PDB file of C-alpha atoms in Angstrom:
ATOM      1  CA  MET A   1     102.895 102.197 115.204  1.00  0.00           C
ATOM      2  CA  LYS A   2     104.128 105.276 116.975  1.00  0.00           C
ATOM      3  CA  THR A   3     103.556 107.502 119.938  1.00  0.00           C
ATOM      4  CA  VAL A   4     102.770 110.760 118.162  1.00  0.00           C
ATOM      5  CA  LEU A   5     100.891 112.841 120.741  1.00  0.00           C
ATOM      6  CA  HIS A   6     100.905 111.326 124.231  1.00  0.00           C
ATOM      7  CA  LYS A   7     104.670 110.965 124.805  1.00  0.00           C
ATOM      8  CA  GLU A   8     104.362 112.415 128.318  1.00  0.00           C
ATOM      9  CA  THR A   9     101.557 109.971 129.144  1.00  0.00           C
ATOM     10  CA  THR A  10     102.761 106.659 127.696  1.00  0.00           C
ATOM     11  CA  ASP A  11     105.615 104.934 125.904  1.00  0.00           C
ATOM     12  CA  CYS A  12     103.060 102.762 124.106  1.00  0.00           C
ATOM     13  CA  ASP A  13     101.695 103.541 120.671  1.00  0.00           C
ATOM     14  CA  ASP A  14      98.842 106.035 120.337  1.00  0.00           C
ATOM     15  CA  ASN A  15      98.536 105.817 116.552  1.00  0.00           C
ATOM     16  CA  THR A  16      98.638 102.706 114.337  1.00  0.00           C
ATOM     17  CA  VAL A  17      97.926 101.534 110.819  1.00  0.00           C
ATOM     18  CA  THR A  18      97.815  97.754 110.427  1.00  0.00           C
ATOM     19  CA  LEU A  19      97.601  95.877 107.121  1.00  0.00           C
ATOM     20  CA  VAL A  20      96.412  92.275 107.128  1.00  0.00           C
ATOM     21  CA  GLU A  21      96.598  90.213 103.956  1.00  0.00           C
ATOM     22  CA  LEU A  22      94.308  87.167 104.025  1.00  0.00           C
ATOM     23  CA  GLU A  23      95.017  83.875 102.253  1.00  0.00           C
ATOM     24  CA  ASN A  24      92.307  84.599  99.657  1.00  0.00           C
ATOM     25  CA  GLY A  25      94.043  87.845  98.641  1.00  0.00           C
ATOM     26  CA  VAL A  26      91.755  90.216 100.540  1.00  0.00           C
ATOM     27  CA  THR A  27      93.613  93.098 102.192  1.00  0.00           C
ATOM     28  CA  CYS A  28      92.299  94.600 105.432  1.00  0.00           C
ATOM     29  CA  ILE A  29      93.399  97.930 106.871  1.00  0.00           C
ATOM     30  CA  ALA A  30      92.818  98.898 110.495  1.00  0.00           C
ATOM     31  CA  GLU A  31      93.586 102.436 111.634  1.00  0.00           C
ATOM     32  CA  ASP A  32      93.547 103.048 115.372  1.00  0.00           C
ATOM     33  CA  SER A  33      94.371 106.269 117.134  1.00  0.00           C
ATOM     34  CA  TRP A  34      93.799 108.029 120.385  1.00  0.00           C
ATOM     35  CA  ALA A  35      95.992 110.846 119.108  1.00  0.00           C
ATOM     36  CA  LYS A  36      93.342 112.024 116.654  1.00  0.00           C
ATOM     37  CA  HIS A  37      91.657 115.219 117.751  1.00  0.00           C
ATOM     38  CA  GLY A  38      87.901 115.683 117.586  1.00  0.00           C
ATOM     39  CA  GLY A  39      86.599 112.786 119.620  1.00  0.00           C
ATOM     40  CA  MET A  40      85.767 109.201 118.949  1.00  0.00           C
ATOM     41  CA  ASP A  41      85.622 108.065 115.327  1.00  0.00           C
ATOM     42  CA  ASP A  42      84.150 104.581 115.123  1.00  0.00           C
ATOM     43  CA  ARG A  43      83.373 103.474 111.606  1.00  0.00           C
ATOM     44  CA  ILE A  44      83.940 100.697 109.149  1.00  0.00           C
ATOM     45  CA  GLU A  45      84.178 100.632 105.384  1.00  0.00           C
ATOM     46  CA  VAL A  46      83.882  97.315 103.548  1.00  0.00           C
ATOM     47  CA  TYR A  47      84.627  97.194  99.823  1.00  0.00           C
ATOM     48  CA  GLY A  48      83.675  94.133  97.826  1.00  0.00           C
ATOM     49  CA  THR A  49      83.725  93.137  94.186  1.00  0.00           C
ATOM     50  CA  LYS A  50      80.029  93.987  93.845  1.00  0.00           C
ATOM     51  CA  GLY A  51      79.510  96.838  96.270  1.00  0.00           C
ATOM     52  CA  VAL A  52      80.541  98.808  99.316  1.00  0.00           C
ATOM     53  CA  SER A  53      79.132  99.332 102.800  1.00  0.00           C
ATOM     54  CA  TYR A  54      79.812 102.128 105.290  1.00  0.00           C
ATOM     55  CA  ALA A  55      78.823 102.167 108.944  1.00  0.00           C
ATOM     56  CA  ASP A  56      79.466 105.137 111.212  1.00  0.00           C
ATOM     57  CA  LEU A  57      78.567 104.069 114.721  1.00  0.00           C
ATOM     58  CA  PHE A  58      78.714 107.552 116.228  1.00  0.00           C
ATOM     59  CA  ARG A  59      77.856 110.200 113.723  1.00  0.00           C
ATOM     60  CA  GLY A  60      74.798 108.286 112.610  1.00  0.00           C
ATOM     61  CA  ASN A  61      73.492 108.709 116.162  1.00  0.00           C
ATOM     62  CA  SER A  62      74.606 112.197 117.020  1.00  0.00           C
ATOM     63  CA  ALA A  63      73.532 115.794 116.853  1.00  0.00           C
ATOM     64  CA  LEU A  64      75.673 118.198 114.862  1.00  0.00           C
ATOM     65  CA  THR A  65      76.340 120.996 117.337  1.00  0.00           C
ATOM     66  CA  TYR A  66      78.124 124.348 117.195  1.00  0.00           C
ATOM     67  CA  SER A  67      79.197 126.141 120.376  1.00  0.00           C
ATOM     68  CA  THR A  68      81.413 129.201 120.664  1.00  0.00           C
ATOM     69  CA  ASP A  69      82.134 128.595 124.364  1.00  0.00           C
ATOM     70  CA  GLY A  70      81.880 124.814 124.491  1.00  0.00           C
ATOM     71  CA  TYR A  71      79.711 122.708 126.755  1.00  0.00           C
ATOM     72  CA  ASP A  72      80.022 119.894 129.264  1.00  0.00           C
ATOM     73  CA  TYR A  73      80.417 116.696 127.195  1.00  0.00           C
ATOM     74  CA  ALA A  74      80.302 115.927 123.472  1.00  0.00           C
ATOM     75  CA  SER A  75      81.583 112.357 123.189  1.00  0.00           C
ATOM     76  CA  GLU A  76      84.288 109.999 124.344  1.00  0.00           C
ATOM     77  CA  LYS A  77      87.786 111.312 123.617  1.00  0.00           C
ATOM     78  CA  ALA A  78      86.559 114.711 122.401  1.00  0.00           C
ATOM     79  CA  GLY A  79      89.210 117.150 123.536  1.00  0.00           C
ATOM     80  CA  SER A  80      86.922 120.163 123.392  1.00  0.00           C
ATOM     81  CA  SER A  81      83.286 120.947 122.719  1.00  0.00           C
ATOM     82  CA  GLN A  82      84.010 124.333 121.172  1.00  0.00           C
ATOM     83  CA  GLY A  83      83.190 124.827 117.491  1.00  0.00           C
ATOM     84  CA  TRP A  84      81.483 122.090 115.501  1.00  0.00           C
ATOM     85  CA  THR A  85      81.018 118.791 117.323  1.00  0.00           C
ATOM     86  CA  PHE A  86      78.986 115.645 116.972  1.00  0.00           C
ATOM     87  CA  THR A  87      77.191 115.467 120.314  1.00  0.00           C
ATOM     88  CA  ILE A  88      76.508 111.826 121.043  1.00  0.00           C
ATOM     89  CA  PHE A  89      73.252 110.764 122.629  1.00  0.00           C
ATOM     90  CA  GLU A  90      72.693 107.350 124.164  1.00  0.00           C
ATOM     91  CA  GLU A  91      76.452 106.820 123.853  1.00  0.00           C
ATOM     92  CA  ALA A  92      76.618 103.739 126.085  1.00  0.00           C
ATOM     93  CA  PHE A  93      73.773 102.111 124.129  1.00  0.00           C
ATOM     94  CA  ASN A  94      75.280 103.022 120.747  1.00  0.00           C
ATOM     95  CA  GLN A  95      78.628 101.536 121.755  1.00  0.00           C
ATOM     96  CA  GLY A  96      76.896  98.335 122.776  1.00  0.00           C
ATOM     97  CA  TYR A  97      77.822  98.225 126.460  1.00  0.00           C
ATOM     98  CA  PRO A  98      74.337  97.306 127.775  1.00  0.00           C
ATOM     99  CA  GLN A  99      73.950  94.662 125.066  1.00  0.00           C
ATOM    100  CA  GLU A 100      77.407  93.256 125.773  1.00  0.00           C
ATOM    101  CA  LEU A 101      76.727  93.033 129.509  1.00  0.00           C
ATOM    102  CA  SER A 102      73.312  91.445 128.938  1.00  0.00           C
ATOM    103  CA  HIS A 103      74.877  88.805 126.674  1.00  0.00           C
ATOM    104  CA  PHE A 104      77.601  88.086 129.252  1.00  0.00           C
ATOM    105  CA  ILE A 105      75.007  87.630 132.008  1.00  0.00           C
ATOM    106  CA  ARG A 106      72.992  85.232 129.817  1.00  0.00           C
ATOM    107  CA  CYS A 107      76.163  83.236 129.126  1.00  0.00           C
ATOM    108  CA  VAL A 108      76.870  82.895 132.848  1.00  0.00           C
ATOM    109  CA  ARG A 109      73.309  82.328 134.082  1.00  0.00           C
ATOM    110  CA  GLU A 110      71.937  80.221 131.231  1.00  0.00           C
ATOM    111  CA  ASP A 111      75.144  78.600 129.960  1.00  0.00           C
ATOM    112  CA  GLU A 112      74.606  80.336 126.607  1.00  0.00           C
ATOM    113  CA  THR A 113      77.481  80.050 124.129  1.00  0.00           C
ATOM    114  CA  PRO A 114      79.285  83.393 123.814  1.00  0.00           C
ATOM    115  CA  CYS A 115      78.936  84.972 120.376  1.00  0.00           C
ATOM    116  CA  VAL A 116      82.657  85.809 120.585  1.00  0.00           C
ATOM    117  CA  THR A 117      84.695  82.885 121.848  1.00  0.00           C
ATOM    118  CA  GLY A 118      88.022  82.601 123.584  1.00  0.00           C
ATOM    119  CA  GLU A 119      89.413  81.275 120.283  1.00  0.00           C
ATOM    120  CA  ASP A 120      88.239  84.485 118.570  1.00  0.00           C
ATOM    121  CA  GLY A 121      90.012  86.545 121.214  1.00  0.00           C
ATOM    122  CA  ARG A 122      93.182  84.492 120.850  1.00  0.00           C
ATOM    123  CA  ALA A 123      93.153  85.020 117.050  1.00  0.00           C
ATOM    124  CA  VAL A 124      92.838  88.787 117.528  1.00  0.00           C
ATOM    125  CA  LEU A 125      95.669  88.769 120.092  1.00  0.00           C
ATOM    126  CA  GLU A 126      97.838  86.798 117.651  1.00  0.00           C
ATOM    127  CA  ILE A 127      97.270  89.465 114.977  1.00  0.00           C
ATOM    128  CA  ILE A 128      98.058  92.237 117.475  1.00  0.00           C
ATOM    129  CA  CYS A 129     101.309  90.515 118.470  1.00  0.00           C
ATOM    130  CA  ALA A 130     102.265  89.989 114.811  1.00  0.00           C
ATOM    131  CA  ALA A 131     101.512  93.655 114.087  1.00  0.00           C
ATOM    132  CA  TYR A 132     103.797  94.806 116.915  1.00  0.00           C
ATOM    133  CA  ALA A 133     106.567  92.474 115.732  1.00  0.00           C
ATOM    134  CA  SER A 134     106.135  93.759 112.177  1.00  0.00           C
ATOM    135  CA  ALA A 135     106.277  97.384 113.325  1.00  0.00           C
ATOM    136  CA  LYS A 136     109.524  96.663 115.198  1.00  0.00           C
ATOM    137  CA  SER A 137     111.211  94.812 112.314  1.00  0.00           C
ATOM    138  CA  GLY A 138     109.701  96.761 109.408  1.00  0.00           C
ATOM    139  CA  ALA A 139     108.907  93.462 107.684  1.00  0.00           C
ATOM    140  CA  LYS A 140     105.827  91.353 107.033  1.00  0.00           C
ATOM    141  CA  VAL A 141     105.067  88.779 109.741  1.00  0.00           C
ATOM    142  CA  ASN A 142     103.238  85.607 108.795  1.00  0.00           C
ATOM    143  CA  LEU A 143     100.666  83.759 110.857  1.00  0.00           C
ATOM    144  CA  PRO A 144     100.640  81.610 112.852  1.00  0.00           C
ATOM    145  CA  PHE A 145     102.756  83.805 115.120  1.00  0.00           C
ATOM    146  CA  GLU A 146     103.498  82.560 118.605  1.00  0.00           C
ATOM    147  CA  PRO A 147     105.984  84.647 120.580  1.00  0.00           C
ATOM    148  CA  LYS A 148     107.301  82.982 123.719  1.00  0.00           C
ATOM    149  CA  GLY A 149     107.686  84.440 127.201  1.00  0.00           C
ATOM    150  CA  LEU A 150     105.604  87.514 126.462  1.00  0.00           C
ATOM    151  CA  LYS A 151     103.820  89.363 129.253  1.00  0.00           C
ATOM    152  CA  TYR A 152     102.373  92.218 127.138  1.00  0.00           C
ATOM    153  CA  PRO A 153     102.134  92.495 123.322  1.00  0.00           C
ATOM    154  CA  ILE A 154     103.712  95.992 123.405  1.00  0.00           C
ATOM    155  CA  GLU A 155     106.990  94.330 124.448  1.00  0.00           C
ATOM    156  CA  LEU A 156     107.335  93.199 120.815  1.00  0.00           C
ATOM    157  CA  LEU A 157     107.464  96.832 119.672  1.00  0.00           C
ATOM    158  CA  LEU A 158     109.498  98.255 122.539  1.00  0.00           C
ATOM    159  CA  GLY A 159     111.971  95.380 122.509  1.00  0.00           C
ATOM    160  CA  GLU A 160     111.714  94.721 126.242  1.00  0.00           C
TER     161      GLU A 160
END
């Protein structure tokens, strides 16, 4: 975890690679960056013992576009629309925002059980905190991981 591009903007990380080793031996890799040029890259690759699956949430729903001068808007986080770009259409729909809001409203109005629970969110936050602690120490951090007196997970990396 490092700040590789936006040092004038933030002291938080803008580029990360996180490895998670599950109890059953499966290894997961998450790469996250807002330092990567070229716009949003939102995809997943899942490799199994009997196959593989790829999902590209943006480029599967985009128009390959070339512009010498650039144009108004290509996609979220695209620094420029000059040259080759993947112009996103129905971006809000493709990212799931209307569906997410609709589900939230149903949960509130109709007492529907959320498809992602508070426990799910806590588990993700625990992994994020462990990843920051691991990046700071340079060593593997085991779960469960429960740091005390923490206001923001980034404090584990910055040592605040």
